[in-house]
Coordinates of C-alpha atoms in Angstrom, one line a residue:
M1 CA -328.4 -25.7 -73.0
K2 CA -331.7 -25.9 -75.0
R3 CA -329.9 -27.6 -77.9
R4 CA -328.2 -30.0 -75.5
R5 CA -331.5 -31.0 -73.9
E6 CA -333.1 -31.5 -77.3
M7 CA -330.2 -33.7 -78.4
E8 CA -330.5 -35.9 -75.4
K9 CA -334.1 -36.8 -76.4
G10 CA -333.1 -37.9 -79.9
S11 CA -330.2 -39.1 -82.0
E12 CA -327.3 -37.0 -83.2
I13 CA -328.4 -37.7 -86.8
K14 CA -331.8 -36.3 -86.0
S15 CA -330.3 -33.2 -84.5
A16 CA -328.0 -32.8 -87.5
I17 CA -331.0 -33.0 -89.8
E18 CA -332.8 -30.3 -87.9
E19 CA -329.7 -28.0 -88.1
L20 CA -329.0 -28.6 -91.8
S21 CA -332.7 -28.0 -92.6
M22 CA -332.5 -24.7 -90.7
M23 CA -329.4 -23.7 -92.6
V24 CA -331.1 -24.4 -95.9
K25 CA -334.1 -22.3 -94.9
L26 CA -331.9 -19.4 -93.7
K27 CA -329.6 -19.5 -96.8
P28 CA -329.4 -16.0 -98.5
S29 CA -331.7 -15.9 -101.5
D30 CA -329.3 -13.9 -103.6
N31 CA -327.3 -16.3 -105.9
H32 CA -324.0 -14.5 -105.5
D33 CA -324.2 -14.4 -101.7
S34 CA -325.6 -17.9 -101.3
A35 CA -322.7 -19.4 -103.3
A36 CA -320.2 -18.0 -100.8
H37 CA -321.9 -18.3 -97.4
I38 CA -321.2 -21.0 -94.9
P39 CA -322.5 -19.9 -91.5
T40 CA -319.8 -20.5 -88.9
K41 CA -321.8 -21.3 -85.8
P42 CA -324.2 -23.8 -87.4
F43 CA -321.3 -25.5 -89.2
L44 CA -319.4 -26.0 -86.0
Y45 CA -322.6 -27.3 -84.3
V46 CA -322.9 -30.0 -87.0
C47 CA -319.2 -30.8 -86.6
N48 CA -319.7 -31.4 -82.9
L49 CA -322.5 -33.8 -83.7
F50 CA -320.1 -35.7 -86.0
I51 CA -317.8 -36.2 -83.1
Q52 CA -320.5 -37.9 -81.2
V53 CA -321.2 -40.2 -84.1
L54 CA -317.5 -41.1 -84.3
D55 CA -317.4 -41.7 -80.5
K56 CA -319.8 -44.6 -81.0
I57 CA -317.3 -46.3 -83.3
G58 CA -314.9 -46.3 -80.3
P59 CA -311.1 -46.0 -79.9
T60 CA -310.6 -46.6 -83.7
M61 CA -311.6 -42.9 -84.2
A62 CA -309.7 -41.4 -81.3
V63 CA -307.0 -39.7 -83.4
L64 CA -309.6 -38.4 -86.0
R65 CA -311.8 -37.3 -83.1
H66 CA -308.9 -35.3 -81.5
D67 CA -308.1 -33.6 -84.8
I68 CA -311.7 -32.6 -85.3
N69 CA -312.0 -31.2 -81.8
Q70 CA -308.9 -29.2 -82.2
N71 CA -310.1 -27.8 -85.6
I72 CA -313.5 -26.9 -84.1
Q73 CA -311.8 -25.1 -81.2
R74 CA -309.6 -23.1 -83.6
L75 CA -312.6 -21.9 -85.6
E76 CA -314.6 -21.3 -82.4
M77 CA -311.9 -19.0 -81.0
V78 CA -311.8 -16.9 -84.2
H79 CA -315.6 -16.7 -84.3
E80 CA -315.8 -15.7 -80.7
S81 CA -313.2 -13.0 -81.2
D82 CA -315.7 -11.1 -83.4
P83 CA -319.0 -13.0 -83.9
S84 CA -320.4 -10.5 -86.4
L85 CA -317.3 -10.3 -88.6
N86 CA -316.6 -14.0 -88.5
S87 CA -320.2 -15.3 -88.9
N88 CA -319.4 -16.5 -92.4
L89 CA -316.6 -19.0 -92.8
V90 CA -316.0 -17.9 -96.4
E91 CA -315.0 -14.4 -95.2
I92 CA -312.5 -16.1 -92.8
L93 CA -311.0 -18.0 -95.8
K94 CA -310.9 -14.8 -97.9
K95 CA -309.1 -12.9 -95.1
E96 CA -306.4 -15.6 -94.6
A97 CA -305.9 -16.0 -98.4
S98 CA -305.4 -12.2 -98.7
E99 CA -302.8 -12.3 -95.9
G100 CA -301.0 -15.3 -97.3
N101 CA -301.8 -17.4 -94.2
A102 CA -304.3 -19.9 -95.6
R103 CA -301.8 -22.8 -96.0
K104 CA -300.1 -22.4 -92.6
A105 CA -300.4 -25.4 -90.3
K106 CA -302.7 -23.7 -87.8
S107 CA -304.8 -21.6 -90.1
C108 CA -308.6 -21.6 -90.0
S109 CA -308.6 -22.5 -93.6
K110 CA -306.8 -25.8 -92.9
A111 CA -309.1 -26.4 -90.0
F112 CA -312.1 -25.9 -92.2
L113 CA -310.6 -28.2 -94.9
W114 CA -310.0 -31.1 -92.4
L115 CA -313.4 -30.7 -90.8
T116 CA -314.9 -31.0 -94.3
R117 CA -312.9 -34.2 -95.0
S118 CA -314.1 -35.6 -91.7
M119 CA -317.6 -34.9 -92.8
D120 CA -316.9 -36.7 -96.1
F121 CA -315.7 -39.7 -94.1
T122 CA -318.7 -39.9 -91.8
V123 CA -321.3 -39.4 -94.6
A124 CA -319.5 -42.1 -96.7
L125 CA -319.7 -44.5 -93.7
L126 CA -323.4 -43.8 -93.2
Q127 CA -324.0 -44.3 -96.9
S128 CA -322.2 -47.6 -96.9
L129 CA -324.2 -48.9 -93.9
A130 CA -327.5 -47.6 -95.3
R131 CA -326.7 -49.3 -98.7
D132 CA -325.7 -52.6 -97.2
P133 CA -326.9 -53.1 -93.6
E134 CA -325.2 -56.6 -93.5
Q135 CA -321.7 -55.2 -94.2
S136 CA -319.3 -55.5 -91.4
M137 CA -318.3 -52.3 -89.6
E138 CA -314.7 -53.1 -90.1
E139 CA -315.2 -53.2 -93.9
A140 CA -317.4 -50.1 -93.9
V141 CA -315.0 -48.0 -91.9
E142 CA -312.0 -49.1 -94.0
E143 CA -313.8 -48.5 -97.3
S144 CA -315.0 -45.1 -96.2
Y145 CA -311.5 -44.2 -94.9
N146 CA -309.8 -45.3 -98.2
L147 CA -312.3 -43.2 -100.2
T148 CA -312.2 -40.0 -98.3
L149 CA -309.2 -39.6 -95.9
K150 CA -306.5 -41.9 -97.0
P151 CA -305.6 -39.9 -100.1
W152 CA -304.7 -37.0 -97.9
H153 CA -303.0 -38.8 -95.0
G154 CA -299.4 -39.8 -94.6
W155 CA -298.4 -43.5 -94.1
I156 CA -298.3 -43.2 -90.3
S157 CA -302.0 -42.2 -90.0
S158 CA -303.0 -44.9 -92.5
A159 CA -301.0 -47.6 -90.6
A160 CA -302.6 -46.5 -87.3
L161 CA -306.1 -46.9 -88.8
K162 CA -305.3 -50.4 -90.0
V163 CA -304.4 -51.5 -86.4
A164 CA -307.3 -49.6 -84.8
L165 CA -309.8 -51.3 -87.2
K166 CA -309.7 -54.4 -85.0
L167 CA -311.5 -52.4 -82.2
V168 CA -314.6 -51.3 -84.1
P169 CA -318.0 -52.5 -82.8
D170 CA -320.1 -54.9 -84.8
N171 CA -322.7 -53.4 -87.1
K172 CA -325.7 -54.1 -84.8
T173 CA -324.0 -52.5 -81.8
F174 CA -323.1 -49.3 -83.8
T175 CA -326.6 -49.1 -85.3
N176 CA -328.2 -49.4 -81.8
L177 CA -325.9 -46.7 -80.5
L178 CA -327.0 -44.3 -83.3
M179 CA -330.7 -44.7 -82.5
G180 CA -332.6 -42.1 -80.5
K181 CA -334.4 -43.2 -77.3
D182 CA -337.8 -44.0 -79.0
D183 CA -336.4 -45.0 -82.5
N184 CA -336.2 -48.3 -84.3
Y185 CA -334.1 -49.5 -87.2
E186 CA -336.6 -48.3 -89.8
T187 CA -336.7 -44.8 -88.2
L188 CA -332.9 -44.7 -88.1
K189 CA -332.7 -45.8 -91.8
E190 CA -335.1 -43.0 -92.8
Q191 CA -333.1 -40.5 -90.8
M192 CA -329.8 -41.6 -92.4
H193 CA -331.3 -41.1 -95.9
T194 CA -332.6 -37.7 -95.0
F195 CA -329.4 -36.7 -93.4
I196 CA -327.3 -37.8 -96.4
S197 CA -329.6 -36.0 -98.9
L198 CA -329.2 -32.8 -96.9
L199 CA -325.5 -33.1 -96.3
L200 CA -324.3 -34.0 -99.8
P201 CA -325.3 -30.7 -101.5
F202 CA -323.8 -28.8 -98.6
L203 CA -320.5 -30.7 -98.9
E204 CA -320.5 -30.1 -102.7
E205 CA -320.8 -26.4 -102.0
I206 CA -318.0 -26.4 -99.5
H207 CA -315.7 -28.4 -101.8
S208 CA -316.4 -25.8 -104.5
I209 CA -315.3 -23.0 -102.2
L210 CA -312.2 -25.0 -101.2
R211 CA -311.2 -25.2 -104.9
V212 CA -311.7 -21.5 -105.3
Y213 CA -309.1 -20.9 -102.5
N214 CA -306.8 -23.7 -103.8
L215 CA -307.2 -25.7 -100.6
D216 CA -308.7 -28.9 -101.9
R217 CA -305.5 -30.7 -102.7
L218 CA -303.6 -30.0 -99.5
K219 CA -302.2 -33.1 -97.7
S220 CA -301.4 -33.6 -94.0
T221 CA -297.8 -33.0 -93.1

């Protein structure tokens, strides 16, 4: 409840910055452990914030939003079944790999993979908008999708995105929706740059882990 109240006061991006900053501070200092530690609960909290950012794009992101939500729920169920044992997502990947379940359709490993790719898409979109504020939302969404998700999607998903692109809001509307209650565009721009600078190293670490477990090249079925 406390986090929810805090989030209502500011933007989702600001909340994500606070969570990512805390994760960096709490990261194990030992090099071996830190290279293989993705805290489950904070990771899922950030993923939930990503859903709220995608909501602001509107119906275009409905399918992606649904997939993200399902993947979050799958990981939440496993985490809640034993919070202590499953506090590190890497341990969940390791267990599924040892049991030969990592590549199954409803595995936690695949949920983690697709949540990561959804993060890739969202950060690419924010980078595009921060780099060129005059770019149309339709162009920014399509460019970000082609860069991050399209290589792993089948033709049906790609075709659906093409149709849905006509429903995206204009750049100004989306930017206003991203702002916190007392923010302005300059504040939002600073937050976006901070958020991207925190998230990119985190995503690089996750992709390294996915490569270790041979999950990084999996496509949707």
